[in-house]
PDB file of C-alpha atoms in Angstrom:
ATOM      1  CA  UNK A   1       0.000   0.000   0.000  1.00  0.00           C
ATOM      2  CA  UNK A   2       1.396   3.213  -0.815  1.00  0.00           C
ATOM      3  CA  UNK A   3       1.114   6.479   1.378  1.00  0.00           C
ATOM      4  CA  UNK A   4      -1.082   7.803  -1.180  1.00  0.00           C
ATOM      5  CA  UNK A   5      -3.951   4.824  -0.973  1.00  0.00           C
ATOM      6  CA  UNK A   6      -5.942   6.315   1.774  1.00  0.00           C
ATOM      7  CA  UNK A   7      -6.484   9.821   0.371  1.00  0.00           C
ATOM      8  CA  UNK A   8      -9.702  10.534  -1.353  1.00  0.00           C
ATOM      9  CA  UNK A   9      -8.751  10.152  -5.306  1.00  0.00           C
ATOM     10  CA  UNK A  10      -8.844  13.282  -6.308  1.00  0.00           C
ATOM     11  CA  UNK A  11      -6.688  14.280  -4.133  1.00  0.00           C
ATOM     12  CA  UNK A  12      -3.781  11.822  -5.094  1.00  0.00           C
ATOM     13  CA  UNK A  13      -0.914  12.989  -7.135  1.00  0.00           C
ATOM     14  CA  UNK A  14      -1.350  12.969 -10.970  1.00  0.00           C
ATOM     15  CA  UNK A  15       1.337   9.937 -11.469  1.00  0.00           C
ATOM     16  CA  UNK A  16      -0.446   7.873  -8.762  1.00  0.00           C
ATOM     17  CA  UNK A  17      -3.800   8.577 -10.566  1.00  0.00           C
ATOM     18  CA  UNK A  18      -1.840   7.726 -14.016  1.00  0.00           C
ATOM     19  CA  UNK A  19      -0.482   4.009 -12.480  1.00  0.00           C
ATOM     20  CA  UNK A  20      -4.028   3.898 -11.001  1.00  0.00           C
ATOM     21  CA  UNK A  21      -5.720   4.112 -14.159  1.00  0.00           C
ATOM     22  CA  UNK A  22      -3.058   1.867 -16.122  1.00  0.00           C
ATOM     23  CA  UNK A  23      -3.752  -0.829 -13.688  1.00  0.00           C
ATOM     24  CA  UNK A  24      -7.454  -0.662 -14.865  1.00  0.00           C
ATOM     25  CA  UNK A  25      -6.532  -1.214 -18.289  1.00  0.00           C
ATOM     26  CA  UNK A  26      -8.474  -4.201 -18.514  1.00  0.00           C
ATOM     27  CA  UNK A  27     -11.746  -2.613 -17.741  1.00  0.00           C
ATOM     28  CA  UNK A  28     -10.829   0.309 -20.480  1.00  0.00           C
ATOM     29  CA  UNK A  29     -10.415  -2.688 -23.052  1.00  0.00           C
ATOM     30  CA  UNK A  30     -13.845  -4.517 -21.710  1.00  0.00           C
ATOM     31  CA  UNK A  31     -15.874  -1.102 -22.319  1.00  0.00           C
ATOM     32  CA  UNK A  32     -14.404  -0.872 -25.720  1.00  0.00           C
ATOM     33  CA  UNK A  33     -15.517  -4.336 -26.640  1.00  0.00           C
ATOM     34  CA  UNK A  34     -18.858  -4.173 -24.768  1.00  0.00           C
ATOM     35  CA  UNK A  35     -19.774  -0.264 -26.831  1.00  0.00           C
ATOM     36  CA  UNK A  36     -18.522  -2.313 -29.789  1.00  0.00           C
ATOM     37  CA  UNK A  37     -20.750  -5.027 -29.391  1.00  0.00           C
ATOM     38  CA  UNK A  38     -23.928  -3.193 -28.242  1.00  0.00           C
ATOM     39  CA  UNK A  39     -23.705  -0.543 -31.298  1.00  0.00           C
ATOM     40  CA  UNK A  40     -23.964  -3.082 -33.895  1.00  0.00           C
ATOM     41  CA  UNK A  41     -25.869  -6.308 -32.183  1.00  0.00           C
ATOM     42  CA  UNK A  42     -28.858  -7.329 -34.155  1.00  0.00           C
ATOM     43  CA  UNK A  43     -27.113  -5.471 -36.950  1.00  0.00           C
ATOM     44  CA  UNK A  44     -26.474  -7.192 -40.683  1.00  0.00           C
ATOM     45  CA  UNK A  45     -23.275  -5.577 -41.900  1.00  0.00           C
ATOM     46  CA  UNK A  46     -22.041  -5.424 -38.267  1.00  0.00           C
ATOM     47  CA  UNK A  47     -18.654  -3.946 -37.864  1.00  0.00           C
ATOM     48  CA  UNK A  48     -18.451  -2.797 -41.347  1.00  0.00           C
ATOM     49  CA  UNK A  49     -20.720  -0.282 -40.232  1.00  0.00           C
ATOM     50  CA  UNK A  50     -17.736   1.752 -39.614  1.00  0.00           C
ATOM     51  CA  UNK A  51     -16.802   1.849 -43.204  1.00  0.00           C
ATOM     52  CA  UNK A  52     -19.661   1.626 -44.485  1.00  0.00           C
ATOM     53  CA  UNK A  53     -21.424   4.678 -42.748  1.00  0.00           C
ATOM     54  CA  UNK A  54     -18.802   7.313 -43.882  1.00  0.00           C
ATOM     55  CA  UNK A  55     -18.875   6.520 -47.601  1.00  0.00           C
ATOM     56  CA  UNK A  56     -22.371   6.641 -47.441  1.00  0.00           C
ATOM     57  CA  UNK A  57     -21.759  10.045 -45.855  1.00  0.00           C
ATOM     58  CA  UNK A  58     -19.081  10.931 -48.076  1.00  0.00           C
ATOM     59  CA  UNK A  59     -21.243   9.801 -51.085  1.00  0.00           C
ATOM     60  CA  UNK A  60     -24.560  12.247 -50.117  1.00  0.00           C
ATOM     61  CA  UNK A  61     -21.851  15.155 -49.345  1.00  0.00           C
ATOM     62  CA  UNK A  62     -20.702  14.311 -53.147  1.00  0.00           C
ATOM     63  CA  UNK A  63     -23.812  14.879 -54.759  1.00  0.00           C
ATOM     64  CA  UNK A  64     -25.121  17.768 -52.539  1.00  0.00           C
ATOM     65  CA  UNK A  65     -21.443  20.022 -52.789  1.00  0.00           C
ATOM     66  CA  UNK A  66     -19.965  17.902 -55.999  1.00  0.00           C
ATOM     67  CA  UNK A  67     -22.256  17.537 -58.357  1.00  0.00           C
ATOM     68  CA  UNK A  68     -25.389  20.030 -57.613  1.00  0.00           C
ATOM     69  CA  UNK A  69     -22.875  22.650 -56.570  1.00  0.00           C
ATOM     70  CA  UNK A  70     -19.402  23.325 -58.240  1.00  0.00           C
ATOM     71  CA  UNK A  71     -16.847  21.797 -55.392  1.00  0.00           C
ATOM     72  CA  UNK A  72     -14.309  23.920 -54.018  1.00  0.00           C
ATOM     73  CA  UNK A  73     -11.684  21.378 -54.855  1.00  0.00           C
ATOM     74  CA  UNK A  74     -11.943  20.227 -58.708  1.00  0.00           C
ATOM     75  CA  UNK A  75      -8.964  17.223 -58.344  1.00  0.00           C
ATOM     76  CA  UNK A  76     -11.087  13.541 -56.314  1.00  0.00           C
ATOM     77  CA  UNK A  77     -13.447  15.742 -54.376  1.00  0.00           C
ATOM     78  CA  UNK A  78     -15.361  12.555 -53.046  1.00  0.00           C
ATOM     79  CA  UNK A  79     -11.898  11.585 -51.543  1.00  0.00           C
ATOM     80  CA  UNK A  80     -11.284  15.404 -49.955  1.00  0.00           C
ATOM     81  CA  UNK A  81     -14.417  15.263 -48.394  1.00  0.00           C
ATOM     82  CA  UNK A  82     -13.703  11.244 -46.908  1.00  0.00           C
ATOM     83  CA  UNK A  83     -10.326  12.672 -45.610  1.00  0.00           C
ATOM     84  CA  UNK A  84     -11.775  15.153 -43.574  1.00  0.00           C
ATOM     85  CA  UNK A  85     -15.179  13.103 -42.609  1.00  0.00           C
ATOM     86  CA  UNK A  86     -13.519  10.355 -40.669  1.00  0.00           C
ATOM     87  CA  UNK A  87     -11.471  12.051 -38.367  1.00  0.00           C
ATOM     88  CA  UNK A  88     -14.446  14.378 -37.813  1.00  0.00           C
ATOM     89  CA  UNK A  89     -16.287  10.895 -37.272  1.00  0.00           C
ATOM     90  CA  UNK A  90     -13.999  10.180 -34.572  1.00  0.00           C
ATOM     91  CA  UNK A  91     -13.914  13.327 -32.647  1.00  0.00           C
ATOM     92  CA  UNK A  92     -17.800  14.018 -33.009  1.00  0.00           C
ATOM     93  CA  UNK A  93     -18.977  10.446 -31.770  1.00  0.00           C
ATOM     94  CA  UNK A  94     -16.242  10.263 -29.152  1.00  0.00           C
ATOM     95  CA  UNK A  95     -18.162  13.748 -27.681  1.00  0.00           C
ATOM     96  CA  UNK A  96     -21.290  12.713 -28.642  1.00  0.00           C
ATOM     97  CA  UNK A  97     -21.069   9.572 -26.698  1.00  0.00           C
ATOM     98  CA  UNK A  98     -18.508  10.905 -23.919  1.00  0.00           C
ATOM     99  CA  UNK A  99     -20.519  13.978 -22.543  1.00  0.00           C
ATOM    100  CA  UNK A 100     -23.177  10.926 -20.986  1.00  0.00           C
ATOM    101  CA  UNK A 101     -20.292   7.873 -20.064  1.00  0.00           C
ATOM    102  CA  UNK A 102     -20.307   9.283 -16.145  1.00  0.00           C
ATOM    103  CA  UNK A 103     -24.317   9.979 -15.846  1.00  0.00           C
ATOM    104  CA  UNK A 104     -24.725   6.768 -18.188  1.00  0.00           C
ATOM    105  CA  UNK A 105     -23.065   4.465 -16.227  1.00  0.00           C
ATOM    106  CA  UNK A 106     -24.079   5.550 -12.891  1.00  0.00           C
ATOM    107  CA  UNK A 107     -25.191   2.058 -11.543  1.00  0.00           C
ATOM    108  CA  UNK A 108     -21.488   0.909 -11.904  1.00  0.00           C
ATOM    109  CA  UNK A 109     -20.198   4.062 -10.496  1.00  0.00           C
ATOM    110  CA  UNK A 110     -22.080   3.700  -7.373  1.00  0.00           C
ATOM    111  CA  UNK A 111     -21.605  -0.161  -7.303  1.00  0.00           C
ATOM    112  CA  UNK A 112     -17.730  -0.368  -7.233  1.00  0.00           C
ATOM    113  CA  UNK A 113     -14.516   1.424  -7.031  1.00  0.00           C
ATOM    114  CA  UNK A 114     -12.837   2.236 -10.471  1.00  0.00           C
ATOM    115  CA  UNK A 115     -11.052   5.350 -11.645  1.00  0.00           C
ATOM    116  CA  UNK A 116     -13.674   7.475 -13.519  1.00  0.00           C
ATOM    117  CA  UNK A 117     -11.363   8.274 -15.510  1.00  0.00           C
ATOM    118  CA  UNK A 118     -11.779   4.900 -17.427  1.00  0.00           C
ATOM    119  CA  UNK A 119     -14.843   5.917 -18.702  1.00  0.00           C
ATOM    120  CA  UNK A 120     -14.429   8.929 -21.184  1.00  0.00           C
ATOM    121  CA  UNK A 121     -11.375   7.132 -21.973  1.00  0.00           C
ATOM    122  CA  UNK A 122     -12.786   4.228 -23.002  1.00  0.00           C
ATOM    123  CA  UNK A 123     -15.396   5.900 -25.310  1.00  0.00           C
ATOM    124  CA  UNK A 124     -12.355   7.916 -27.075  1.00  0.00           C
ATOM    125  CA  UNK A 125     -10.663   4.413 -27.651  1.00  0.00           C
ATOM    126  CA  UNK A 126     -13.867   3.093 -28.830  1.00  0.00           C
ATOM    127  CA  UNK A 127     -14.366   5.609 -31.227  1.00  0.00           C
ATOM    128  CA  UNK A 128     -10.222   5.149 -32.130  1.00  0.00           C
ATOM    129  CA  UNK A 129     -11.177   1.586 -33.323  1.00  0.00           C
ATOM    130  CA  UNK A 130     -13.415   2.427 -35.576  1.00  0.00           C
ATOM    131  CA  UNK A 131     -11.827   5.367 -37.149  1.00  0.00           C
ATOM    132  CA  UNK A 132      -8.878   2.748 -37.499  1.00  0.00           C
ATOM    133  CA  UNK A 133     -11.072   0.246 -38.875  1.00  0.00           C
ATOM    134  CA  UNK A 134     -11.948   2.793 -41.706  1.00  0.00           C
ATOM    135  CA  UNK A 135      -8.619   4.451 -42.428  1.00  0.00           C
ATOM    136  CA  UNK A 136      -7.068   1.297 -44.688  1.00  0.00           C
ATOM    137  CA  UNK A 137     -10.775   1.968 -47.000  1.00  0.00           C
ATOM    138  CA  UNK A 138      -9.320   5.780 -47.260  1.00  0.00           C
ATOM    139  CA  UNK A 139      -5.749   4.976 -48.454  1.00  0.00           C
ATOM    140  CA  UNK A 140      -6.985   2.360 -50.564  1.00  0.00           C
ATOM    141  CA  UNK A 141      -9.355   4.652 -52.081  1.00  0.00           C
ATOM    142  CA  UNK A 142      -6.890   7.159 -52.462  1.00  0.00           C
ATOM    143  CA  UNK A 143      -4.296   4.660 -54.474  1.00  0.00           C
ATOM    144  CA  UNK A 144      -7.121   3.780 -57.165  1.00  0.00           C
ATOM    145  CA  UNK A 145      -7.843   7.595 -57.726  1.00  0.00           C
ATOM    146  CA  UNK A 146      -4.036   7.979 -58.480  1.00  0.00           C
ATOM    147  CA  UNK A 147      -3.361   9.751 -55.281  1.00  0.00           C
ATOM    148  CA  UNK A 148       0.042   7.531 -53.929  1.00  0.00           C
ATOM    149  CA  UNK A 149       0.533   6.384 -50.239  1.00  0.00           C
ATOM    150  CA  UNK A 150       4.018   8.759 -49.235  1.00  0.00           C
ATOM    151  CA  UNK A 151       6.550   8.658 -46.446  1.00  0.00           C
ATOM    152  CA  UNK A 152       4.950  11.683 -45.098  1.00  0.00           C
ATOM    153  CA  UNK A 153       1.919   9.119 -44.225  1.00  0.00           C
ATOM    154  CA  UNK A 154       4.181   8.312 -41.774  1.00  0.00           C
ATOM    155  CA  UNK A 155       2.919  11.469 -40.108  1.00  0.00           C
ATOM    156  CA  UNK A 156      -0.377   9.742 -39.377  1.00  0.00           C
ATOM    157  CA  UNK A 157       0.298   8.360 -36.173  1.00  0.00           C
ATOM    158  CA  UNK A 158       1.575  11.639 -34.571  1.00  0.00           C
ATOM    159  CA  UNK A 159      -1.757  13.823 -35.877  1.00  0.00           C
ATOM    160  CA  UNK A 160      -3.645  10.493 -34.803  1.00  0.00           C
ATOM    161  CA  UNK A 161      -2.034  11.002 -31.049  1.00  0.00           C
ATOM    162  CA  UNK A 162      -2.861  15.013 -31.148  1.00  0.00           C
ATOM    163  CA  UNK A 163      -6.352  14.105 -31.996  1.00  0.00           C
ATOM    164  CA  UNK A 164      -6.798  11.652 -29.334  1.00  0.00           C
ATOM    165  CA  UNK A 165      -4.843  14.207 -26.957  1.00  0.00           C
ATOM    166  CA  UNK A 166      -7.315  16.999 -27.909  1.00  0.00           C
ATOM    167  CA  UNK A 167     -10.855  14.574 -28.026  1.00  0.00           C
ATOM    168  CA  UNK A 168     -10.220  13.332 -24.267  1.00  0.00           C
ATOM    169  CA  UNK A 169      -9.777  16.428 -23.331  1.00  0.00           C
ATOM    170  CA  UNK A 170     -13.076  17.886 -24.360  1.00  0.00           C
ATOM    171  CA  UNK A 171     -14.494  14.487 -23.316  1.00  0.00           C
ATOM    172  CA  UNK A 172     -13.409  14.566 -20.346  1.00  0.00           C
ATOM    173  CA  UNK A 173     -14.602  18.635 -19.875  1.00  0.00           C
ATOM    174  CA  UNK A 174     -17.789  17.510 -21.177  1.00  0.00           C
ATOM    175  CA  UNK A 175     -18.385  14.342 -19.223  1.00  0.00           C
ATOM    176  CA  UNK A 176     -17.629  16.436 -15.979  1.00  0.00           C
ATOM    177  CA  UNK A 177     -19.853  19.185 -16.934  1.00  0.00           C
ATOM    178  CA  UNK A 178     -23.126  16.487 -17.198  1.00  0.00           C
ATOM    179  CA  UNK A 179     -22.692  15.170 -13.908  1.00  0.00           C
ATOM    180  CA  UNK A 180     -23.925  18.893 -12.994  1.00  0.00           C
ATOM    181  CA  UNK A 181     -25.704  20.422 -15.602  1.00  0.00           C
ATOM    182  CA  UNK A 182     -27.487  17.880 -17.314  1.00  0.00           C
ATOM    183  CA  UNK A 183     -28.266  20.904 -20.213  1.00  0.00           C
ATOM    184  CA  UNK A 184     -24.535  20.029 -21.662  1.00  0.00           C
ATOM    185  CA  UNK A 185     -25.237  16.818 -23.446  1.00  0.00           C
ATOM    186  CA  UNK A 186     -28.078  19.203 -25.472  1.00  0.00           C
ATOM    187  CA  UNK A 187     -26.199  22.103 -25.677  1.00  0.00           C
ATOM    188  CA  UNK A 188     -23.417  20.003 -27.718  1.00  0.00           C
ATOM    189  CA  UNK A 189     -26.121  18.674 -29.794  1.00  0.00           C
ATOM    190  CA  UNK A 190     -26.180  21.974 -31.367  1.00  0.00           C
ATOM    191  CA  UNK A 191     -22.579  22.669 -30.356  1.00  0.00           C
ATOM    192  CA  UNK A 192     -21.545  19.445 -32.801  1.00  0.00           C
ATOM    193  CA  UNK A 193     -23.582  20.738 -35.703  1.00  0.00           C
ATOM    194  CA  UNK A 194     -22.295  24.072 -36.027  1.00  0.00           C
ATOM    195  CA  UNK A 195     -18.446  22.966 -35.343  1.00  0.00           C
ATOM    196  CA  UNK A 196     -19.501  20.715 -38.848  1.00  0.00           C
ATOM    197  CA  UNK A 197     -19.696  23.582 -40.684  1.00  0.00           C
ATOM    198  CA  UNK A 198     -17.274  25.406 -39.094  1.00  0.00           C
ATOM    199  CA  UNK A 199     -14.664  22.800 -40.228  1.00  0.00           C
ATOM    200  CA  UNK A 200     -13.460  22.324 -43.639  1.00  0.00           C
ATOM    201  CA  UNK A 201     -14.681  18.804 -44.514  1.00  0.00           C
ATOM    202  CA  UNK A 202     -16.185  20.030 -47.660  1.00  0.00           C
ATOM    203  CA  UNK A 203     -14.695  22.888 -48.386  1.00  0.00           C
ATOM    204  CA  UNK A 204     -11.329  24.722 -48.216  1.00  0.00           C
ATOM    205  CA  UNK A 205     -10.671  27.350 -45.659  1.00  0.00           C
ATOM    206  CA  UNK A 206      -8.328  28.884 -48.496  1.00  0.00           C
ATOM    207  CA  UNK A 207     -11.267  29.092 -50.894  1.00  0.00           C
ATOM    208  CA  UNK A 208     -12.707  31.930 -48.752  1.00  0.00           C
ATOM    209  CA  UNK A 209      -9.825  33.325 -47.273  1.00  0.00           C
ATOM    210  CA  UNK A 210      -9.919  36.943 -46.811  1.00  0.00           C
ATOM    211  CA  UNK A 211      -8.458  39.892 -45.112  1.00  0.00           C
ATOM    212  CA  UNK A 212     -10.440  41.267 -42.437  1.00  0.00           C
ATOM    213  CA  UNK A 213      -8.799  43.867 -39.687  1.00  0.00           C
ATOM    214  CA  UNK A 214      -9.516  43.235 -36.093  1.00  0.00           C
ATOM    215  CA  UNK A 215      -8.294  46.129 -33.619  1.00  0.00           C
ATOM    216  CA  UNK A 216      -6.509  47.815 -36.687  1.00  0.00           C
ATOM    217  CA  UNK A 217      -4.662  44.595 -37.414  1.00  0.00           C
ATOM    218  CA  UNK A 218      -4.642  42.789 -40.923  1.00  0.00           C
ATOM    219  CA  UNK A 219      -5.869  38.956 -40.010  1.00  0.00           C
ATOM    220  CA  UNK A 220      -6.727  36.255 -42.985  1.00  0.00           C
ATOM    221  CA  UNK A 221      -9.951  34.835 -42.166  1.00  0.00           C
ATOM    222  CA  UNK A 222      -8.419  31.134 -43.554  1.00  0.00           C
ATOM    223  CA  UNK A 223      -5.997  31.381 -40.593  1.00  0.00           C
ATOM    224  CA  UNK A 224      -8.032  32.763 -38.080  1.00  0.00           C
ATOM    225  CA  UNK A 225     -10.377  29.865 -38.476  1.00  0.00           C
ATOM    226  CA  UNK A 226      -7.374  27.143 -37.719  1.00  0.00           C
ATOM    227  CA  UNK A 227      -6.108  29.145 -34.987  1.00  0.00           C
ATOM    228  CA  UNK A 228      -9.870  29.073 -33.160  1.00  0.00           C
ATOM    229  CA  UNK A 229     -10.758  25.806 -34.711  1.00  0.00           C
ATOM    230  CA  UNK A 230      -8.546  22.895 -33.564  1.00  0.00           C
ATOM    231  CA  UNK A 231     -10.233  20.188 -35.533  1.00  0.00           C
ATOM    232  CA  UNK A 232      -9.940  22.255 -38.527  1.00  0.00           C
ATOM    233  CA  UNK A 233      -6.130  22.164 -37.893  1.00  0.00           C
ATOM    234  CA  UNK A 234      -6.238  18.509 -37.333  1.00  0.00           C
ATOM    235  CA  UNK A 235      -8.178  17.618 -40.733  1.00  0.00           C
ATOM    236  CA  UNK A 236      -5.890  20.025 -42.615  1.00  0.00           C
ATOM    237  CA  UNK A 237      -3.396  17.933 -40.947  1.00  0.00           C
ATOM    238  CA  UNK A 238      -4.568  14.829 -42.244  1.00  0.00           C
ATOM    239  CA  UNK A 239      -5.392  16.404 -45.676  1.00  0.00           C
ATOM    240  CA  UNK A 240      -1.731  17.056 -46.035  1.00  0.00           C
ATOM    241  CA  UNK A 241       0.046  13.800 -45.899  1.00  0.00           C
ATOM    242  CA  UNK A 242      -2.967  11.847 -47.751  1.00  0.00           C
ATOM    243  CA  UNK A 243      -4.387  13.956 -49.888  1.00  0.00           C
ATOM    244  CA  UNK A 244      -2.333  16.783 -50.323  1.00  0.00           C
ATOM    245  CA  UNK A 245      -3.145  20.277 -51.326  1.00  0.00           C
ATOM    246  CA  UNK A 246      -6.089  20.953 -53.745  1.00  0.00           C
ATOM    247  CA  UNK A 247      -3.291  21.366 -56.506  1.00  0.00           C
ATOM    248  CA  UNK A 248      -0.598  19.099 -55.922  1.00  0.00           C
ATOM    249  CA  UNK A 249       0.281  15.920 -54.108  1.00  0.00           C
ATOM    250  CA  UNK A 250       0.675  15.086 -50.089  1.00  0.00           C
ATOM    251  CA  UNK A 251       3.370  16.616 -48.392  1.00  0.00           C
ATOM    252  CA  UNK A 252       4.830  16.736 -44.996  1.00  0.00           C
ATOM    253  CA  UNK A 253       2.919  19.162 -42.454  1.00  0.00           C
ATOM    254  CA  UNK A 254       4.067  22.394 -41.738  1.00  0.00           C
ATOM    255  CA  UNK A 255       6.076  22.182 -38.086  1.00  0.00           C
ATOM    256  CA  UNK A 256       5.045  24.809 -36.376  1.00  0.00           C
ATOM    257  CA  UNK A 257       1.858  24.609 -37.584  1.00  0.00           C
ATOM    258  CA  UNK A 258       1.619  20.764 -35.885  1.00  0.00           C
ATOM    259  CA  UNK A 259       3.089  22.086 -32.855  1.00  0.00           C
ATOM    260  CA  UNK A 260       1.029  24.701 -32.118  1.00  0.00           C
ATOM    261  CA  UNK A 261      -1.954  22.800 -32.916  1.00  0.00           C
ATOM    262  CA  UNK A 262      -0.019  19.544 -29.934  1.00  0.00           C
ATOM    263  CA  UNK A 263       0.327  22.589 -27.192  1.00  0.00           C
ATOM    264  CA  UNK A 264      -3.278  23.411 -27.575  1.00  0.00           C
ATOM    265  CA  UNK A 265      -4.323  20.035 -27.854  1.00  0.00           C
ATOM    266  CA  UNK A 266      -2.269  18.972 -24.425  1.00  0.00           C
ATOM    267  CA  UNK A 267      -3.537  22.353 -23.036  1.00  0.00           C
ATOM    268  CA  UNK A 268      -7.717  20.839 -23.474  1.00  0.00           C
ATOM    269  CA  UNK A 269      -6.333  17.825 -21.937  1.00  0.00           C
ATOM    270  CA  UNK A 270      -4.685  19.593 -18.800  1.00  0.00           C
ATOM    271  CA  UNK A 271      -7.726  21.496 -18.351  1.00  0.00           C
ATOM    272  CA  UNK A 272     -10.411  19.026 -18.960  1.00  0.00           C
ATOM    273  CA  UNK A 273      -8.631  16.159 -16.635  1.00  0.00           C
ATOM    274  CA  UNK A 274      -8.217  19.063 -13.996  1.00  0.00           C
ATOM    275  CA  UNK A 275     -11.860  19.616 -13.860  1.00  0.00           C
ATOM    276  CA  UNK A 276     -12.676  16.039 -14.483  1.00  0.00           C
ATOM    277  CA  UNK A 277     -10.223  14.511 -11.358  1.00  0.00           C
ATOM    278  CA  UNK A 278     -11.460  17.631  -8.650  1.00  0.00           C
ATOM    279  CA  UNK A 279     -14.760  16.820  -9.223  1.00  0.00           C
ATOM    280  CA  UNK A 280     -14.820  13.195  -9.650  1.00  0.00           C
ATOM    281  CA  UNK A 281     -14.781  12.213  -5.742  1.00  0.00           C
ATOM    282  CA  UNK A 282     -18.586  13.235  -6.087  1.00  0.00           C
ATOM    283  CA  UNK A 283     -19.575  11.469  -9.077  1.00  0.00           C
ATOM    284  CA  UNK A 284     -21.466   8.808  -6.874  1.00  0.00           C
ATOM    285  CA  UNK A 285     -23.416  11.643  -4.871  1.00  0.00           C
ATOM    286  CA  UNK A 286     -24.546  13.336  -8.252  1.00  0.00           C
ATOM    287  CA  UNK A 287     -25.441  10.986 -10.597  1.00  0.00           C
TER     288      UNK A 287
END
């Protein structure tokens, strides 16, 4: 027993909490598999569900802004709008499903001792298979349209970490927030809809850049959008070593550009687990 065992949770240090919650890695992987299996029982296509319910997306978001509209990207638009969709997927069902995992599974939390924080955690993995599940459909896709798999896909797993950095964040923000004001999970109904559209997934922030002046200084609206838009960072992200730009082929991301968009995904996560671990010692009372 260590000298931190007896103090309430929230109160132990942040690398007892850490071992803690690595110790419950079994119950992380057991809510991964149970979400999996309750989202597609009695289901035909099953787990293929995952791929097959963002081409169906990316097919309806073809016609609509390919076809009846002129696309803001001439060069495999169906395949610049799947690039962007399935990280989107990710981060929109991991919030979607993560604002209710502490009210939602209140009979366990009052049952037996676990870390809470296995819970938003596990719906962020959850979500991580699937998108998984669906990236090899993307790259293959993006072979038969001509569009070659580079060395700079070997970016993928470090925008793949920033992503899951920046979605448990939120989640875990979010999932906090329920326990009190049960108003968040439909507030972020609304929230989710208008971050959509507020993120290029069909579109290019470059094909309405402008130059607006806030306080007497010159901004572009293009980069004003990824600075106050971390998902739209991310899928520009992803864009880049896949797809590439709307003109030429994938490329490695700009640097700085990743950085900055790591420190303000690590800066959600330090404030989301800090609200999430000072109020968790009152989950039980709550929900």
């Amino acid at each position: 027993m260590t000298p931190h065992t007896n103090l309430p949770h929230q109160d132990r240090p942040l690398a007892h909490r850490l071992r803690e919650l690595w110790a419950y890695r079994h119950l992380v992987g057991n809510l991964v598999i149970r979400d999996l299996k309750v989202r597609y029982k009695n289901s035909v296509l099953g787990v293929l569900w995952s791929l097959a319910s963002p081409l169906l997306m990316m097919l309806v978001f073809y016609v609509i802004f390919g076809v009846m509209q002129s696309p803001s990207v001439d060069r495999a638009f169906h395949l610049f709008v799947l690039t962007g969709l399935l990280p989107w997927n990710w981060f929109s069902m991991s919030v979607a499903g993560g604002v209710g995992c502490v009210v939602g599974n209140a009979s366990l939390i009052n049952k037996v001792y676990f870390p809470r924080e296995v819970l938003p955690v596990g719906v962020v993995l959850g979500e991580l298979v699937n998108f998984l599940f669906a990236l090899p459909v993307l790259i293959a896709m993006l072979v038969l349209w001509d569009i070659p798999l580079t060395i700079h896909a070997l970016w993928l797993p470090v925008i793949i970490a920033i992503q899951a950095v920046f979605t448990l964040g939120i989640v875990f923000l979010l999932s906090c927030a329920n326990v009190y004001y049960r108003d968040t999970a439909k507030i972020m109904e609304v929230v989710l809809l208008a971050w959509f559209f507020g993120t290029p997934i069909f579109y290019d922030y470059g094909a309405f850049n402008r130059v607006i002046h806030i306080v007497g200084w010159p901004i572009e609206t293009g980069r004003l959008a990824y600075i106050l838009n971390p998902m739209g960072t991310l899928v520009a992200n992803y864009r880049t070593v896949l797809y590439g730009s709307p003109d030429g082929p994938p490329s490695a991301p700009d640097a700085l550009f990743l950085l900055r968009t790591a420190l303000t995904a690590f800066a959600i996560l330090a404030i989301g687990y800090w609200a999430f671990a000072r109020r968790s010692g009152r989950f039980g009372e709550e929900v």
